[in-house]
Amino acid sequence: MKITEKSALSLGKMLQSREISVIELLTEYLKETEAKKDLNAFITICRDESVKRANLIQKNIDDKVLSSPLAGVPMAVKDNICTKNILTSCASKMLSDFKPPYSATAVERLEKAGAVLIGKTNMDEFAMGGSTESSYYGSVKNPTDTKKVSGGSSGGTAAAVASNQCAYGLGSDTGGSVRQPASFCGITGLMPTYGSVSRYGLIAYASSLDRIGVMGKNMSDCAAVLSEIYGSDKKDMTCSVAKKTDFTSFCDLGIRGMKIGIPRNFFSGQTDAFVGKSVLQGARELEKSGAELYEFELPLTDYYLPTYYITACAEASSNLSRYDGIKYGFCQSGDELEQMYVKTRTEGFGLEVKRRIMLGTYVLSSGYYEDYYKKALKVRRLIKDSFDDAFKKYDLLLAPTAPTTAYNIGENRNDPLKMYQGDIYTVAASLSGIPAASIPCGKNQEGMPIGMQLMAPQLREDVIVRVGCAYEKITGGSVDE
Amino acid sequence: MSDSYEIVMGIEVHAELSTESKIFCSCATKFGKEPNTQICPICTGMPGTLPLLNKKVVEFAVKTGLALNCSITKENKFDRKNYFYPDLPKAYQISQLYLPICRNGFIEINSNGKKKKIGIHEIHMEEDAGKLIHDENATLIDYNRCGVPLLEIVSEPHFSNGDEVVAYLTALREILIYIGVSDCKMQEGSMRADINLSVRKRGEKELSTRTEMKNMSSFKEIKRAVEYEAERQISIKQRGERVLQQTIRWDEKKGIGIVMRSKENADDYRYFPEPDIMPVVISDGEIKRIKNLLPELPQQKRQRYISEFGLNDYDASIITSEKELCDLFERTTALCDRPKEVCNMIMGELMRIFSSLGKTAENLNVAPEKLASLINIISEGKINRNIGKDVFEQIYFYNVDPWEYVKENNLLILDDPELTEKTVNEIISENQKSVSDYLSGKQKAKGYLIGLVMKRLKGRADPKSVNEAVDKKLKQLQP
Amino acid sequence: MSALFMVFEQKERKTMNDNLTQGLSKLCNIALTDEEAEKMQIELEKIIDFMKKLAELDIDKLSEMSHPFEGVFPLREDKTEPSYSREEMLKNAKNTENGCYRVPKAIKEK
């Protein structure tokens, strides 16, 4: 096994025991990024900074002042998460030269734990998309089959983790952007409860839905990374209820007696038969380990996507209004103020971003607010209530992450509505504020990975970690075994 | 102005709150700093930053609402108001549309002797925008003011003339300063008033199209602008034309209103709930706590000064118009228990110094203990009233202790009948002309003689005994 | 009769949406070429039709949910912290002058 194929936690142990040095490990990963350039997973490789940092971390490990399990392990960060003085472009021409004077809280916390930032990953422009095809920097290719998409919007981080260009990474999830690319690339992606990880420094797409998520080779790695970034932050008013937790302590607790609900309607017509079968097969494996399975009907499935797209686009239209060419980012001057605004925004944004800004503007504008936006806020409550009800009976809900496996690059590009429909199973957890993860559960005939989605009540990431780890144990999915 | 028309006005006041830090970040709010030196990623809306609501802003808003007799909203939400303009770095202003923090209040005003209740429709919290500096062909932007907390206080359309507007603004300003939420300096823009004005034929029920006037820098200019705009609208109507809904910028140099180009997309602000700020719940306990922090308001004080201390209406309103004067009056009175004397000293001596120096009560530095001690010395007849005035000046300018000053400078009243009599005799023998004037019926001459005696005794004599001694002597001289 | 009515209704809808695309483009400060506008029009109509599904639900009495969870959240104490340096703040701006951000003249008066 190549060293870059190992899990982040086992690498962390090797670094602490001096089996390998931080700079040696980094060098191996930098070689991988060079060799796998064609996947287009990264927008920026932080070669010089990471080398400098590796030396510093090594010194701290040698001095025994840094003993965190992730110290010295290279990570990748999605390019919509701010990194101080390092390009943070959101994969948009609009921010193609933006170097923020601050880092996101999540990045700061990981750096405090000794993380080495190897690079910033490609994504759908402003995280709007499910295939990383809307990036200003071009599509990311799926490491399993380079003709196929890596999913999105965190397609860069997913591909980077899957192809061993980093040990783990951060993504962001608004309607499935961590879980769906994890599913498409065959890795683990964990979206924590809304407000449990600070959004400070995460460039907003839809504020009431956006979350930073963790992507790794297995659930234990994700649990370790989550433990570092989890918990309240004074810089984010909506992040104040979660307490710092060591999630790795839940890895070995097992799932005996755990009640797992399987919503029947998540396996309906639009779900690829092979995907459905694999996920149900995965559920059976859990049953063998002592979990109890219950099929049930989760209402409102047909309303998930309209509710999600109205809410997300509305917030996006407002969040993205700040890109006017004045304070930062791309600017196309004009003789008149209005001209400057229009030229900057017309040339600076890609088509999908424009489409969502216009949709969002539409649902908020006078005469339509009541029919669309206000209704969506009400249905959002209904959806959340339906999940609350389900969690009265079940500890965890299990479903496919996406209705299909990764599709061909370009296949859905001309049909936005079809693209949106790929989010059908991920947006419900986003709307309800609950944590959810995607873990690999087999491959289809073509060898493309399939993802199984685990959803738990708010602030119950521990349940997801337990189930995820138990599943890896059963199937031998954990990379180090 | 034609009498067949009446004016209907409502006022929107923007008051900057005197918090230390901005509403959503920790930048300072000081006025007059170098451009863009009080800014950070949050108040300039840099990507990835989030608003962090200042606790004090909520407290000040509740305080204001209670002082203006409003009901307080228990669950507060913020909303985004979306529009593009260079002074608004996020291209949305965080404000409150759907659930403003205060509603349904009123202020009582007194305009030209008539009392009137002016309704407060609502008060909401929001962030201020930056400042634009226009030159020949460009606009420069200073974001220092971005995110300074504002209260927008929206009145009902209850005004029918400029005097009422000024009376309302005066009263409102007084209250905001009193309760310590804003310094309300119009020149610095920490209080700004926009006037919505329309005119209609007397007796008409429907409100007519209104204009909104901005940019008046003083109450005087507001009155001028109101009069200008009312006349303009009336003459438009008299010509049979229609008033257009416009925003008008008042040009005080030219004394005219200038129609502003409307802000881009001004019609559709696409308000929606601000997702980055969780609802702010204000408990009954919190409201009670803030209520207890509320000082007695100017109007209540005025009434109390009249009924409790026997001040007249005029004196009471002058003293209660400034918080510093009230403090001095109340604390001094508490020490010496002579409210009328304290009032006279403030209305007489202090005001005289203010008017000769062109000063106001701001930063007033007269110790109530010293003023009380002076008033006691005078009232007990230990020094003369005129000497008391000098001592007051010494307290004001040099912060002397009145009792020590009187002793050191030998200013105590003379209790020496022999010296008085001797001096009277001297003056009379030196001023035979005045004596004969008096004896031939010129009453004034006696006052002149008394003055001379007082002068020779350096003002320290008891005027009553001097008067008696002069009278006695003159009687002896009468044929 | 009803067929004729439908024709008018379609016409009405078409013009409303034509104006709408233009209006949206103005509200967003985003310009579209004729070709783009035409395509966008069709896509937006399709998506908006899809969003209309919410009208089926009887939700008038429900309260809106603008945040995915509830609770009491701490506010910031009124304390200042040093601001960023002007240089650092202006660094990302394309046009500056005298320590200010600079834009084409923003005010026009009649």
PDB file of N, CA, C and O in Angstrom, chain A residues 362-372, chain B residues 268:
ATOM      1  N   TYR A 362     -36.347  36.630  -8.540  1.00  0.00           N
ATOM      2  CA  TYR A 362     -37.753  36.447  -8.909  1.00  0.00           C
ATOM      3  C   TYR A 362     -38.603  36.076  -7.687  1.00  0.00           C
ATOM      4  O   TYR A 362     -39.612  36.714  -7.412  1.00  0.00           O
ATOM      5  N   VAL A 363     -38.165  35.077  -6.924  1.00  0.00           N
ATOM      6  CA  VAL A 363     -39.019  34.606  -5.825  1.00  0.00           C
ATOM      7  C   VAL A 363     -39.080  35.591  -4.654  1.00  0.00           C
ATOM      8  O   VAL A 363     -39.918  35.445  -3.767  1.00  0.00           O
ATOM      9  N   LEU A 364     -38.204  36.593  -4.663  1.00  0.00           N
ATOM     10  CA  LEU A 364     -38.254  37.597  -3.593  1.00  0.00           C
ATOM     11  C   LEU A 364     -38.943  38.878  -4.037  1.00  0.00           C
ATOM     12  O   LEU A 364     -39.275  39.732  -3.213  1.00  0.00           O
ATOM     13  N   SER A 365     -39.153  39.024  -5.342  1.00  0.00           N
ATOM     14  CA  SER A 365     -39.617  40.339  -5.795  1.00  0.00           C
ATOM     15  C   SER A 365     -41.095  40.522  -5.486  1.00  0.00           C
ATOM     16  O   SER A 365     -41.836  39.560  -5.278  1.00  0.00           O
ATOM     17  N   SER A 366     -41.474  41.771  -5.443  1.00  0.00           N
ATOM     18  CA  SER A 366     -42.824  42.074  -4.966  1.00  0.00           C
ATOM     19  C   SER A 366     -43.838  41.450  -5.923  1.00  0.00           C
ATOM     20  O   SER A 366     -43.687  41.488  -7.134  1.00  0.00           O
ATOM     21  N   GLY A 367     -44.849  40.838  -5.332  1.00  0.00           N
ATOM     22  CA  GLY A 367     -45.837  40.148  -6.137  1.00  0.00           C
ATOM     23  C   GLY A 367     -45.579  38.646  -6.191  1.00  0.00           C
ATOM     24  O   GLY A 367     -46.475  37.863  -6.469  1.00  0.00           O
ATOM     25  N   TYR A 368     -44.329  38.231  -5.940  1.00  0.00           N
ATOM     26  CA  TYR A 368     -44.017  36.799  -5.994  1.00  0.00           C
ATOM     27  C   TYR A 368     -43.556  36.252  -4.649  1.00  0.00           C
ATOM     28  O   TYR A 368     -43.554  35.066  -4.405  1.00  0.00           O
ATOM     29  N   TYR A 369     -43.147  37.168  -3.764  1.00  0.00           N
ATOM     30  CA  TYR A 369     -42.641  36.792  -2.449  1.00  0.00           C
ATOM     31  C   TYR A 369     -43.613  35.846  -1.734  1.00  0.00           C
ATOM     32  O   TYR A 369     -43.227  34.790  -1.232  1.00  0.00           O
ATOM     33  N   GLU A 370     -44.887  36.241  -1.713  1.00  0.00           N
ATOM     34  CA  GLU A 370     -45.889  35.455  -0.987  1.00  0.00           C
ATOM     35  C   GLU A 370     -46.074  34.064  -1.600  1.00  0.00           C
ATOM     36  O   GLU A 370     -46.214  33.086  -0.880  1.00  0.00           O
ATOM     37  N   ASP A 371     -46.054  34.001  -2.922  1.00  0.00           N
ATOM     38  CA  ASP A 371     -46.353  32.738  -3.601  1.00  0.00           C
ATOM     39  C   ASP A 371     -45.185  31.767  -3.563  1.00  0.00           C
ATOM     40  O   ASP A 371     -45.382  30.555  -3.648  1.00  0.00           O
ATOM     41  N   TYR A 372     -43.987  32.303  -3.509  1.00  0.00           N
ATOM     42  CA  TYR A 372     -42.834  31.410  -3.582  1.00  0.00           C
ATOM     43  C   TYR A 372     -42.031  31.401  -2.284  1.00  0.00           C
ATOM     44  O   TYR A 372     -42.021  30.444  -1.534  1.00  0.00           O
TER      45      TYR A 372
ATOM     46  N   ASP B 268     -38.190  47.996  -5.584  1.00  0.00           N
ATOM     47  CA  ASP B 268     -38.319  46.619  -5.161  1.00  0.00           C
ATOM     48  C   ASP B 268     -37.117  46.206  -4.314  1.00  0.00           C
ATOM     49  O   ASP B 268     -36.102  45.780  -4.829  1.00  0.00           O
TER      50      ASP B 268
END
